[in-house]
Short mmCIF file of C-alpha atoms and ligand atoms in Angstrom, two decimals:
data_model
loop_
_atom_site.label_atom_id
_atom_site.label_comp_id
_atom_site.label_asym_id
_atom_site.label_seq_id
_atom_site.Cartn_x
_atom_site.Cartn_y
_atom_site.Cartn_z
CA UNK A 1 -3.19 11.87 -15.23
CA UNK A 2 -4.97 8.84 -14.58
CA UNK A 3 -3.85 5.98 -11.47
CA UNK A 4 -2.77 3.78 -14.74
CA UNK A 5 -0.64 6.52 -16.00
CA UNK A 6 0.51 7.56 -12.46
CA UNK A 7 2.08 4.43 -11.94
CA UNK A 8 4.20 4.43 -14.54
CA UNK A 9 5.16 8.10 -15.28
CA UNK A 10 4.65 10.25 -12.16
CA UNK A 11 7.65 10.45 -10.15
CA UNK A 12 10.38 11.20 -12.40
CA UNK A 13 10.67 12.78 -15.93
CA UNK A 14 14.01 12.35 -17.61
CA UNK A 15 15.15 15.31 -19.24
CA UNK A 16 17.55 15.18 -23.07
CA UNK A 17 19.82 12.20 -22.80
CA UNK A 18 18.68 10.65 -19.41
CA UNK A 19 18.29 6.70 -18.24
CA UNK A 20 14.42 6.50 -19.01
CA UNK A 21 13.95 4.43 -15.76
CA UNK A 22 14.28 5.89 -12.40
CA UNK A 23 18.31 5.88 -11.69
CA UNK A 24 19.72 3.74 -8.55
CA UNK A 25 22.14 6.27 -7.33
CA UNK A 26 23.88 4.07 -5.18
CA UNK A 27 25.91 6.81 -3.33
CA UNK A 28 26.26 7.68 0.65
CA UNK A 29 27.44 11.27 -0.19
CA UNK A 30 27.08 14.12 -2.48
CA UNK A 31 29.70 16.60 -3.67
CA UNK A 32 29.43 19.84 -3.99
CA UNK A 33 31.74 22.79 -5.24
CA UNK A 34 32.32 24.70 -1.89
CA UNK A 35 31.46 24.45 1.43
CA UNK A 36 28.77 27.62 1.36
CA UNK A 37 27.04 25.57 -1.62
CA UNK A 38 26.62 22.53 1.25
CA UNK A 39 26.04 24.87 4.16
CA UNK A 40 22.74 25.58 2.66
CA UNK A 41 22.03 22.57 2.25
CA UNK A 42 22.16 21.62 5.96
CA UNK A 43 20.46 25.01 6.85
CA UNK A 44 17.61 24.04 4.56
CA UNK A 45 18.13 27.30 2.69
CA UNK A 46 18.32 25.24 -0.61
CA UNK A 47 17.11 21.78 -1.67
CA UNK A 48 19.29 18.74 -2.38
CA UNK A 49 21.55 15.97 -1.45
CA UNK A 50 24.12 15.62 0.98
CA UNK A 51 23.89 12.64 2.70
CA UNK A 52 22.14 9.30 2.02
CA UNK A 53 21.12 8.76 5.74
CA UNK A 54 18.36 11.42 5.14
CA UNK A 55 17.58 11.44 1.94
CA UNK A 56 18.39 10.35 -1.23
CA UNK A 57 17.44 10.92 -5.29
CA UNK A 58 15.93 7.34 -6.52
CA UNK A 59 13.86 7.06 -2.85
CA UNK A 60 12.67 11.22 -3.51
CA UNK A 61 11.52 10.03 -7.58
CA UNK A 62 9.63 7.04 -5.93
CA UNK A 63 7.92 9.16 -3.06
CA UNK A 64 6.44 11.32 -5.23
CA UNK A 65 5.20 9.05 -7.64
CA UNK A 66 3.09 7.51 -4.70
CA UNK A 67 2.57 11.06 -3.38
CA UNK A 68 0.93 11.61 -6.97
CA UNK A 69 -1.35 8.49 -6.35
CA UNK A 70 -2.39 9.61 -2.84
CA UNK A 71 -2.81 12.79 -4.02
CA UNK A 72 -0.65 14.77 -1.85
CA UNK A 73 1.96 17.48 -1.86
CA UNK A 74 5.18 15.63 -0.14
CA UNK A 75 5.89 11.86 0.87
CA UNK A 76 9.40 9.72 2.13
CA UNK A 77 9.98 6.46 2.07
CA UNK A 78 10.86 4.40 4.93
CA UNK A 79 12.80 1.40 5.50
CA UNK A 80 9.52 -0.11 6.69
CA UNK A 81 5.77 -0.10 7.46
CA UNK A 82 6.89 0.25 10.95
CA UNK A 83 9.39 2.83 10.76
CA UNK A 84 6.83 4.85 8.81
CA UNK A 85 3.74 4.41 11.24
CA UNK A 86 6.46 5.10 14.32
CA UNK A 87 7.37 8.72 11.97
CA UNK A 88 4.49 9.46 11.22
CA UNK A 89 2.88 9.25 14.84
CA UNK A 90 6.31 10.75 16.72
CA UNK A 91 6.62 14.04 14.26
CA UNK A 92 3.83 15.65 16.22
CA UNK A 93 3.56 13.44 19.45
CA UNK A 94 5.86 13.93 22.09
CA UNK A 95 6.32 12.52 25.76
CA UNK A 96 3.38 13.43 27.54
CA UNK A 97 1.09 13.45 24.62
CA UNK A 98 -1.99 11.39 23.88
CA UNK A 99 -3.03 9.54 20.35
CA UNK A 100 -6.32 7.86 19.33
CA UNK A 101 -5.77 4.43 17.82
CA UNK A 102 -8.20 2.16 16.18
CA UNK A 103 -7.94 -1.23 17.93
CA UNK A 104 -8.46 -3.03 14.70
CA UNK A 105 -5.14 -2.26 13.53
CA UNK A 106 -1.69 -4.50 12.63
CA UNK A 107 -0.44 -6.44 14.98
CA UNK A 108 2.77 -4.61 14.59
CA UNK A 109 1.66 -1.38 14.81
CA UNK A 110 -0.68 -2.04 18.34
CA UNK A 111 3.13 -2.98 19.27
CA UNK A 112 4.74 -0.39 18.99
CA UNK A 113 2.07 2.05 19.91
CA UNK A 114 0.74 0.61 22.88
CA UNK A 115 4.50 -1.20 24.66
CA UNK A 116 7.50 0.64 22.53
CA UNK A 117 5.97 4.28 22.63
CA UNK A 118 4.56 3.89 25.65
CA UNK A 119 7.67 3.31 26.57
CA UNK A 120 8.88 7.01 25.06
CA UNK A 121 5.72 8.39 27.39
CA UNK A 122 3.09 8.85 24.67
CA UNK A 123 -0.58 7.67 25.60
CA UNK A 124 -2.73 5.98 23.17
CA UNK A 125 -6.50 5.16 23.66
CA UNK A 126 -7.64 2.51 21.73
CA UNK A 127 -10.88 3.02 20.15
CA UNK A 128 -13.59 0.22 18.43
CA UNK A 129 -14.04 1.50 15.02
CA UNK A 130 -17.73 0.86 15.25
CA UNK A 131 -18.00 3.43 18.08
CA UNK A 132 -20.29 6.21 18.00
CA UNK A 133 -19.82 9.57 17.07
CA UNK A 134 -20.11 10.48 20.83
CA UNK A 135 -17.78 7.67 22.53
CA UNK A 136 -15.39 8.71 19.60
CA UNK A 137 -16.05 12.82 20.97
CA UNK A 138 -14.93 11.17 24.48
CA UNK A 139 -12.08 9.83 24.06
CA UNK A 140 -10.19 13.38 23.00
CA UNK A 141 -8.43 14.66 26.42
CA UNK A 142 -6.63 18.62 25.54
CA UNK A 143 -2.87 16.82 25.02
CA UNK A 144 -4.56 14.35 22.00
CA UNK A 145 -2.62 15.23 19.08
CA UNK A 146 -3.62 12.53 15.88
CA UNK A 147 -5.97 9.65 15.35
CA UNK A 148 -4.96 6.98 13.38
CA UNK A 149 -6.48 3.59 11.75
CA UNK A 150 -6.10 1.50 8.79
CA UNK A 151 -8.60 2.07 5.63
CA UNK A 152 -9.14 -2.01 5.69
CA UNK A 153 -7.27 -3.48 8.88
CA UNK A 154 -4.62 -5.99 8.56
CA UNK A 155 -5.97 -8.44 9.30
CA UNK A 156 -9.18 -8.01 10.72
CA UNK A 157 -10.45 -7.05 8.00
CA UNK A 158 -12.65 -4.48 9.32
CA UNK A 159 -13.48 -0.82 7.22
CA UNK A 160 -12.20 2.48 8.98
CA UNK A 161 -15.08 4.78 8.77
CA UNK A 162 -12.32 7.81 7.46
CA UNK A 163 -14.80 10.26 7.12
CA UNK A 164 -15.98 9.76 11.06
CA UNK A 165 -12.66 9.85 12.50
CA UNK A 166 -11.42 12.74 10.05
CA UNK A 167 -14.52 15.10 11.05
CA UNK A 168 -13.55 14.02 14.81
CA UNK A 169 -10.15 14.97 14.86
CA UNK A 170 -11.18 18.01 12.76
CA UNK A 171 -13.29 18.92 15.14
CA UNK A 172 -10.42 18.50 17.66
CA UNK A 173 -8.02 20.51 15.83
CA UNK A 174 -5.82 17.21 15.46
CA UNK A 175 -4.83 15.55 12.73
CA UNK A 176 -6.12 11.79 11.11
CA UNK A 177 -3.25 9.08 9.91
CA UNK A 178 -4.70 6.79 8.21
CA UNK A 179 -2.42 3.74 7.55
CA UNK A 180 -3.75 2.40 3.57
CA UNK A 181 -1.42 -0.22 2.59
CA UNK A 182 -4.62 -3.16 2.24
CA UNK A 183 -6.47 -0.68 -0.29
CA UNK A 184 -4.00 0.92 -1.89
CA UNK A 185 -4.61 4.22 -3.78
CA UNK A 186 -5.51 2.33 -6.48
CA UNK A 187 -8.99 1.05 -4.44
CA UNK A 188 -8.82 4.23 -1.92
CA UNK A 189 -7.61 7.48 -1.45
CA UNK A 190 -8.49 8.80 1.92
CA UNK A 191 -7.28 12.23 1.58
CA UNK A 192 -10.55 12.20 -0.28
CA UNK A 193 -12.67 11.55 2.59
CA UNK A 194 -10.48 14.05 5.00
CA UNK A 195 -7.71 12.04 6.20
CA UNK A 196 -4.39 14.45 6.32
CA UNK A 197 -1.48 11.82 6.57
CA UNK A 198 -1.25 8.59 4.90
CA UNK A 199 1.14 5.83 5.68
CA UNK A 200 1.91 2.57 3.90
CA UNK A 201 3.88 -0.60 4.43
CA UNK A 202 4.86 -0.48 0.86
CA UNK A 203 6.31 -4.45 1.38
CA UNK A 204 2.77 -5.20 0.91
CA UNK A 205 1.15 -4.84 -2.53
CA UNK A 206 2.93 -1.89 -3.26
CA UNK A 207 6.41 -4.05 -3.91
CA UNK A 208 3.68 -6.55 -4.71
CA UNK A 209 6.77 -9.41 -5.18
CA UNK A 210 7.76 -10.85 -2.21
CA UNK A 211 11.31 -8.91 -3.09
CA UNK A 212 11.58 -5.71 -0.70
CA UNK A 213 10.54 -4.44 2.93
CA UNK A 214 9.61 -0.37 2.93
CA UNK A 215 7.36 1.80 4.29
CA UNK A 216 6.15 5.25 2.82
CA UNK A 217 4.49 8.71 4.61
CA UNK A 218 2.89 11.07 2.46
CA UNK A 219 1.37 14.18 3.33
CA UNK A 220 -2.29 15.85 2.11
CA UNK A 221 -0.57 19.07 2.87
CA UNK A 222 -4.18 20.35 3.91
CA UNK A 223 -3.60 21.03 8.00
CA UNK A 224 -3.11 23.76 9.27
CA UNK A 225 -0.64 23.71 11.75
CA UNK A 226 -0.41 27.06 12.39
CA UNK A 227 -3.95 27.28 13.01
CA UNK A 228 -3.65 24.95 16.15
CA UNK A 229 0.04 26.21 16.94
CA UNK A 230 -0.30 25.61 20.77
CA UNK A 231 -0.55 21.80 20.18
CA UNK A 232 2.56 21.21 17.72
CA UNK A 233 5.23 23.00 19.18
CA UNK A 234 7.44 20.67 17.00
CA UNK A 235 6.26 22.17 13.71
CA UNK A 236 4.91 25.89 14.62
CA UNK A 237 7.86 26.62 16.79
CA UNK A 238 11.48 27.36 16.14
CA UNK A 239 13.57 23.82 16.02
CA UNK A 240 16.61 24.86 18.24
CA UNK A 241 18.81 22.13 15.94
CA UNK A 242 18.53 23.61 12.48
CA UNK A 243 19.35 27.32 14.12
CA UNK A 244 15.79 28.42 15.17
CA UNK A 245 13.90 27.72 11.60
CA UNK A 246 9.85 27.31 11.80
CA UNK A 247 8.51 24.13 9.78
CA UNK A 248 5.44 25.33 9.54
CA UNK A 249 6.34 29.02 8.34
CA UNK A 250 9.02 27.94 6.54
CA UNK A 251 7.64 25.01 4.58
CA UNK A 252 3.38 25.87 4.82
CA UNK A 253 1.06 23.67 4.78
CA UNK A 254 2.33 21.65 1.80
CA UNK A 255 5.77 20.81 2.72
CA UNK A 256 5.92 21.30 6.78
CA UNK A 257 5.65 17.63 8.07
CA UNK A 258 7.48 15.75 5.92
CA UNK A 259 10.50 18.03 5.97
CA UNK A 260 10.52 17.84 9.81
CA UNK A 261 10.11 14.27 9.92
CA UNK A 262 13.08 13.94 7.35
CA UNK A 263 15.27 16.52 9.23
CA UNK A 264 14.68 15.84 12.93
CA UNK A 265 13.84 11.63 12.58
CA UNK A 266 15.14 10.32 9.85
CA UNK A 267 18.42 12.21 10.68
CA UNK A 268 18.41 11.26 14.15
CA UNK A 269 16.65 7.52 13.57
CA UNK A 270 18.29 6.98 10.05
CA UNK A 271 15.22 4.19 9.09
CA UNK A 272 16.12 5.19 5.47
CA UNK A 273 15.18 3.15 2.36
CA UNK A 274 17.61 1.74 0.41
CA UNK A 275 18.04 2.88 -3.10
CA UNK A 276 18.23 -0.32 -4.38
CA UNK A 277 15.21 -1.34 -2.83
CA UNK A 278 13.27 1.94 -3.16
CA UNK A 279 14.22 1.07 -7.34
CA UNK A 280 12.45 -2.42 -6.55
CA UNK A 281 9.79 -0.94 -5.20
CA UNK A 282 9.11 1.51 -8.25
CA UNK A 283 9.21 -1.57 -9.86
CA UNK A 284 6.25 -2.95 -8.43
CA UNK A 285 4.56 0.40 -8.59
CA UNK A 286 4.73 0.37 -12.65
CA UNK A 287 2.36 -2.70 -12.22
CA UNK A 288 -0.27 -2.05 -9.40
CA UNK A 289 -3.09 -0.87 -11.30
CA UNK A 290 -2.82 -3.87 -13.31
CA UNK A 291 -2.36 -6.19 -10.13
CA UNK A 292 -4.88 -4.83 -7.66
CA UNK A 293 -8.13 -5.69 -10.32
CA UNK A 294 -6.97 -9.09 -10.46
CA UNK A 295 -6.32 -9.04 -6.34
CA UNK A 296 -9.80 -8.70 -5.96
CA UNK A 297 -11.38 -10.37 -8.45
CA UNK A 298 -9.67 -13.56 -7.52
CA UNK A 299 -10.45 -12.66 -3.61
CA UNK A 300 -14.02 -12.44 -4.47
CA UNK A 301 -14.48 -15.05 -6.17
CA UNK A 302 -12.36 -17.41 -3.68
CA UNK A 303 -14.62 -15.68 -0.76
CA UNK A 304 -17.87 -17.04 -2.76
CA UNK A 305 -16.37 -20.27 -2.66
CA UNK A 306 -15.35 -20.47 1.14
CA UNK A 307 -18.68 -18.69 2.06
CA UNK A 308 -20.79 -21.88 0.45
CA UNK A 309 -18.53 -24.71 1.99
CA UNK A 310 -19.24 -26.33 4.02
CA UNK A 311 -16.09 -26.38 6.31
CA UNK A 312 -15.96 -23.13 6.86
CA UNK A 313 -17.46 -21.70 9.95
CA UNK A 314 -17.46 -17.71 9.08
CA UNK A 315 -15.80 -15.54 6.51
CA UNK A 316 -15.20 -12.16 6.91
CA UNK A 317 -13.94 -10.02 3.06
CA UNK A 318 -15.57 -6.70 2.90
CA UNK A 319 -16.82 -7.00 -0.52
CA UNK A 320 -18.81 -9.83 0.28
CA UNK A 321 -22.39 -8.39 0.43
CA UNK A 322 -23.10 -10.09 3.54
CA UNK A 323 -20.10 -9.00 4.88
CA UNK A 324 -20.30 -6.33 8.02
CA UNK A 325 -18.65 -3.83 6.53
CA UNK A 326 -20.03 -4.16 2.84
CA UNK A 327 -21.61 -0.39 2.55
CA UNK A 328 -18.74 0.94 5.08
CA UNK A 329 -16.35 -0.73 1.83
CA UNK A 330 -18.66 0.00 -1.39
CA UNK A 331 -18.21 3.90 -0.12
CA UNK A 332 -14.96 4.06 0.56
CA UNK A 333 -13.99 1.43 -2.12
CA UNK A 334 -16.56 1.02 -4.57
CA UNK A 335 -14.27 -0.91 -7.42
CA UNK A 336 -12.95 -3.29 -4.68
CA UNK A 337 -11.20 -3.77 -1.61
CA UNK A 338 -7.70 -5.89 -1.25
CA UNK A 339 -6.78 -9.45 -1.63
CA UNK A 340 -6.77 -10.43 1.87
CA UNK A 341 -9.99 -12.45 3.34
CA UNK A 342 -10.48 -13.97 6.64
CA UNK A 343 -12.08 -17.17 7.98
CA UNK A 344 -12.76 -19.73 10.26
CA UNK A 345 -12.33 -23.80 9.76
CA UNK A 346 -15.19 -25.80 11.48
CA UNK A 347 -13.07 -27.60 14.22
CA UNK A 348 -11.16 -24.43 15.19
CA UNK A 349 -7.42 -24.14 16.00
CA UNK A 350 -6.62 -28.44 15.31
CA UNK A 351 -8.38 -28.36 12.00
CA UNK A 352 -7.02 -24.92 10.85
CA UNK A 353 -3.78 -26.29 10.71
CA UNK A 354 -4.59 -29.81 8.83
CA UNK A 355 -6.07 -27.71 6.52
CA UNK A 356 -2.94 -24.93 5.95
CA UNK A 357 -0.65 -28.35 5.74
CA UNK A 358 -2.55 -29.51 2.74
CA UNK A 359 -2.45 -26.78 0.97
CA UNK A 360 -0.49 -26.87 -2.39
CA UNK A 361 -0.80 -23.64 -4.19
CA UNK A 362 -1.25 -21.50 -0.85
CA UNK A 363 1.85 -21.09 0.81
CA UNK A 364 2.16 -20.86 4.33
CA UNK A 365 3.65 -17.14 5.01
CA UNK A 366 4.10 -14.54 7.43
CA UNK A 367 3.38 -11.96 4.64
CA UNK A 368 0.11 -10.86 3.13
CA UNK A 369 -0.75 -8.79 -0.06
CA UNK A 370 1.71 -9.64 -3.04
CA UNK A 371 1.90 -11.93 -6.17
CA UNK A 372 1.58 -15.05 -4.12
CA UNK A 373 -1.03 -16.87 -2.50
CA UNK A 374 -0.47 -17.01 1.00
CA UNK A 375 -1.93 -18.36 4.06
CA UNK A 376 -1.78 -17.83 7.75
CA UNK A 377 -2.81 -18.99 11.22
CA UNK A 378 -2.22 -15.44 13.34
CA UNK A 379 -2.93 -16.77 16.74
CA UNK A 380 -0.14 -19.13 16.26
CA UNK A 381 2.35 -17.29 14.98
CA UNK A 382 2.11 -13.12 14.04
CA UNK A 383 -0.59 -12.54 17.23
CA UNK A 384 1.20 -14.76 19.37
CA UNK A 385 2.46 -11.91 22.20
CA UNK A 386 -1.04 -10.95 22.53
CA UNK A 387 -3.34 -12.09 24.67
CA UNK A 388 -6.97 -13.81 23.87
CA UNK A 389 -8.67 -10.42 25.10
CA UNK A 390 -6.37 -8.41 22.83
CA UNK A 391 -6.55 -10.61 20.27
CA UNK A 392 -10.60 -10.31 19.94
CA UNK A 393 -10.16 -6.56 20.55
CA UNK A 394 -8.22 -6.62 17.65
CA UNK A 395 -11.14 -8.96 15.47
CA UNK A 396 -8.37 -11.69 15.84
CA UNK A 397 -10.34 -14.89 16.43
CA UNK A 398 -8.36 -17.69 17.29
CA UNK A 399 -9.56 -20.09 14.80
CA UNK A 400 -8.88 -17.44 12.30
CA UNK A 401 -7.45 -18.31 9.08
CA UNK A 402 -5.93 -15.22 6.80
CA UNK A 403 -5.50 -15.90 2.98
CA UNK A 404 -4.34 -13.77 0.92
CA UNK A 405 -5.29 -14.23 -2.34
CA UNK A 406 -2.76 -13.75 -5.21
CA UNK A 407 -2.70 -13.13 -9.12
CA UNK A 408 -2.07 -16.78 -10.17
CA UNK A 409 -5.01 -18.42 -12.04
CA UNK A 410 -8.25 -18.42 -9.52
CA UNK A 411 -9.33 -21.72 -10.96
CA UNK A 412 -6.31 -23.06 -9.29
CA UNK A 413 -6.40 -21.48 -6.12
CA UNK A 414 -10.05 -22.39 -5.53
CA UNK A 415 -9.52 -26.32 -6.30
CA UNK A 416 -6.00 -26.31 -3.89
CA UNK A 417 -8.88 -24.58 -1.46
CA UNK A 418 -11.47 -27.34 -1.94
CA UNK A 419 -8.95 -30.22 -1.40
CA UNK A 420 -7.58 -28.61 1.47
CA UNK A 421 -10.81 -28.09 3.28
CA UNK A 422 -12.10 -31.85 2.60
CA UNK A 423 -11.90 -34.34 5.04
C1 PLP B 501 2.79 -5.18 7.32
C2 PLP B 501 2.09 -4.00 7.81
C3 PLP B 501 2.75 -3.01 8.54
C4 PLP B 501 4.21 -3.11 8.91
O1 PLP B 501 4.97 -2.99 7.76
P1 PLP B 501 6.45 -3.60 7.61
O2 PLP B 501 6.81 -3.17 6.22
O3 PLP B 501 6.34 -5.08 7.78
O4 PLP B 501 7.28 -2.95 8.65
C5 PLP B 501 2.03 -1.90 8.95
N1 PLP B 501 0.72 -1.78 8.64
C6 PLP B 501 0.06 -2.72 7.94
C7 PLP B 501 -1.39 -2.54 7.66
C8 PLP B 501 0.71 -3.86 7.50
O5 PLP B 501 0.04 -4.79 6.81
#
């Protein structure tokens, strides 16, 4: 199947007599006939449901449809972006452990990697994604155990170089997270280019609407574990709390991670989707081929604009072809990038926000990447814990504007633009 067809079919395929949309089954718990029948179930001897805390039909139909776009062998959904980039880092790090971070990455996500987990005794490095090959080699001490980044980063705009960082970590015996939720499969798939877990904040263009916060992790199912057992204890030894079983013998290659992460966090954490919302999301799914084209038409053609006028002081959008990171973004994402551009307004930080109040069509917004057209001044309000030297670290300039460029008509947005920006 085809991304187009993947959206709407993969997933779920009702059998004789069933709903033909995905089913909101809007239950905590699960019966079953006798008590061996559920023991199973919580020995992982057999698959299914028992309690909604962990897991739960209508979020499993929507995780693999996504896991079918990505093009891997297991995903879960998350109640968030966060709560999937915090999973998807603490299945295989532990206290004591060391990660490799991009330092162009979400505000959110520097966060929580470099004050909250610190906090749980993991170590991060963070790493320009315009380093060499060698500084990159450097930065690996023996307790490393991932790498992550974001394909196009949120919202610096800049263009992980996945095929870099995946044949460093490789080379490591570690393995690359690479959060996509700017590119989408539809624009990238980075298990392609060696990346072995992908994350998403599927509130982005995923849900596409405004309507529902989630996060998603899905798996390549292509590490081998096993083959580096000394450095994931978590998945290659026996887990003491579901009575001694392996992960990584167990489940292989294909299954291993995600079945941890859903037995050991999302039991012990409980950051589980809603149904409801994990329905909303599917929602939004049925439509993102169709929505992402438009994304970046519209983007491109607003980033021609702003790149000629004569307000703005700098643009940054990756398909741009003057744009840093325009060959780093035609091979990763030859048929476009996201919606999202960046830019500065002559007359920095004052004039940046005459301009957002005049805006008509473009909302002002904390949120990026859906339906709407959305602006945003980070230093004053997302980026505003971080200081100026983290800020530029993260390609956050201070006079930085971030638009996100929705699917309403482009003739509209670009006039709303051009009044805004005039004196
Ligand atoms: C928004 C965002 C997150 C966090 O996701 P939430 O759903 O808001 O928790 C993580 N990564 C990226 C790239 C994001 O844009």
């Amino acid at each position: 199947m085809k991304q187009e067809t993947k959206c709407i079919q993969a997933g779920y395929t009702p059998k004789n007599g069933e709903p033909r949309m995905i089913p909101i089954i809007q239950s905590t718990t699960f019966k079953y006939d006798t008590s061996e029948d559920m023991g199973k179930l919580f020995d992982l001897e057999a698959s299914g449901y028992f309690y909604t805390r962990l897991q739960n039909p209508t979020n499993d139909f929507v995780a693999n449809k996504i896991a079918a776009l990505e093009g891997g062998t297991a995903a879960m959904l998350t109640s968030s972006g966060q709560a999937a980039n915090f999973f998807a880092v603490f299945n295989i790090a532990n206290a004591g452990d060391h990660v490799i971070a991009s330092t162009s990455i979400y505000g959110g996500t520097f966060n929580l990697f470099n004050v909250t987990m610190r906090k749980m005794g993991i170590d991060f490095t963070f790493i320009d994604p315009d380093c060499s090959e060698e500084e990159l080699d450097a930065a690996f001490k023996p307790n490393t155990k991932a790498v992550f980044g974001e394909t196009i980063a949120n919202p610096a705009l800049t263009v992980f170089d996945i095929e870099k960082f995946a044949n460093a970590a490789h080379k490591h015996g570690v393995p690359l997270i690479v959060d996509n939720t700017f590119a989408t499969p539809i624009n990238c798939r980075p298990f392609e280019w060696g990346c072995d877990i992908v994350t998403h904040s599927t509130t982005k263009y995923m849900d596409g609407h405004d309507a529902t916060v989630g996060g998603v992790i899905v798996d390549h199912g292509q590490f081998d574990w096993m083959a580096h057992k000394e450095k994931f204890p978590g998945l290659c030894e026996p887990d003491e709390s579901y009575h001694g079983l392996t992960y990584a013998t167990k489940f292989g290659k294909e299954g291993a991670f995600i079945t941890k992460c859903t037995s050991q966090l999302m039991r012990d954490f409980g950051a589980i989707q809603a149904p409801m919302n994990a329905y909303f999301l599917n929602l939004g799914l049925e439509s993102l081929a169709v929505r992402i084209p438009v994304h970046c038409s519209n983007a491109l053609k607003v980033a021609q604009f702003l790149e000629k006028n004569e307000h703005v002081s700098w643009i940054s959008y990756p398909s741009l072809s003057s744009d840093k990171y325009y060959d780093l973004a035609q091979k990763y994402m030859p048929n476009g990038t996201c919606g999202v551009i960046a830019f500065g307004v002559k007359g920095g930080r004052a004039a940046a926000e005459i301009f957002m109040k005049k805006l008509k069509v473009a909302m002002i917004a904390t949120h990026v990447a859906d339906a709407h057209t959305c602006v945003l001044h980070p230093a004053s309000s997302t980026h505003r814990q971080l200081t100026d030297e983290e800020l530029k670290a993260g390609g956050v300039m201070p006079d930085m504007v971030r638009l996100s460029v929705g699917i309403e008509n482009v003739e509209d947005i670009i006039e709303d633009l051009k009044q805004a920006l005039e004196d």
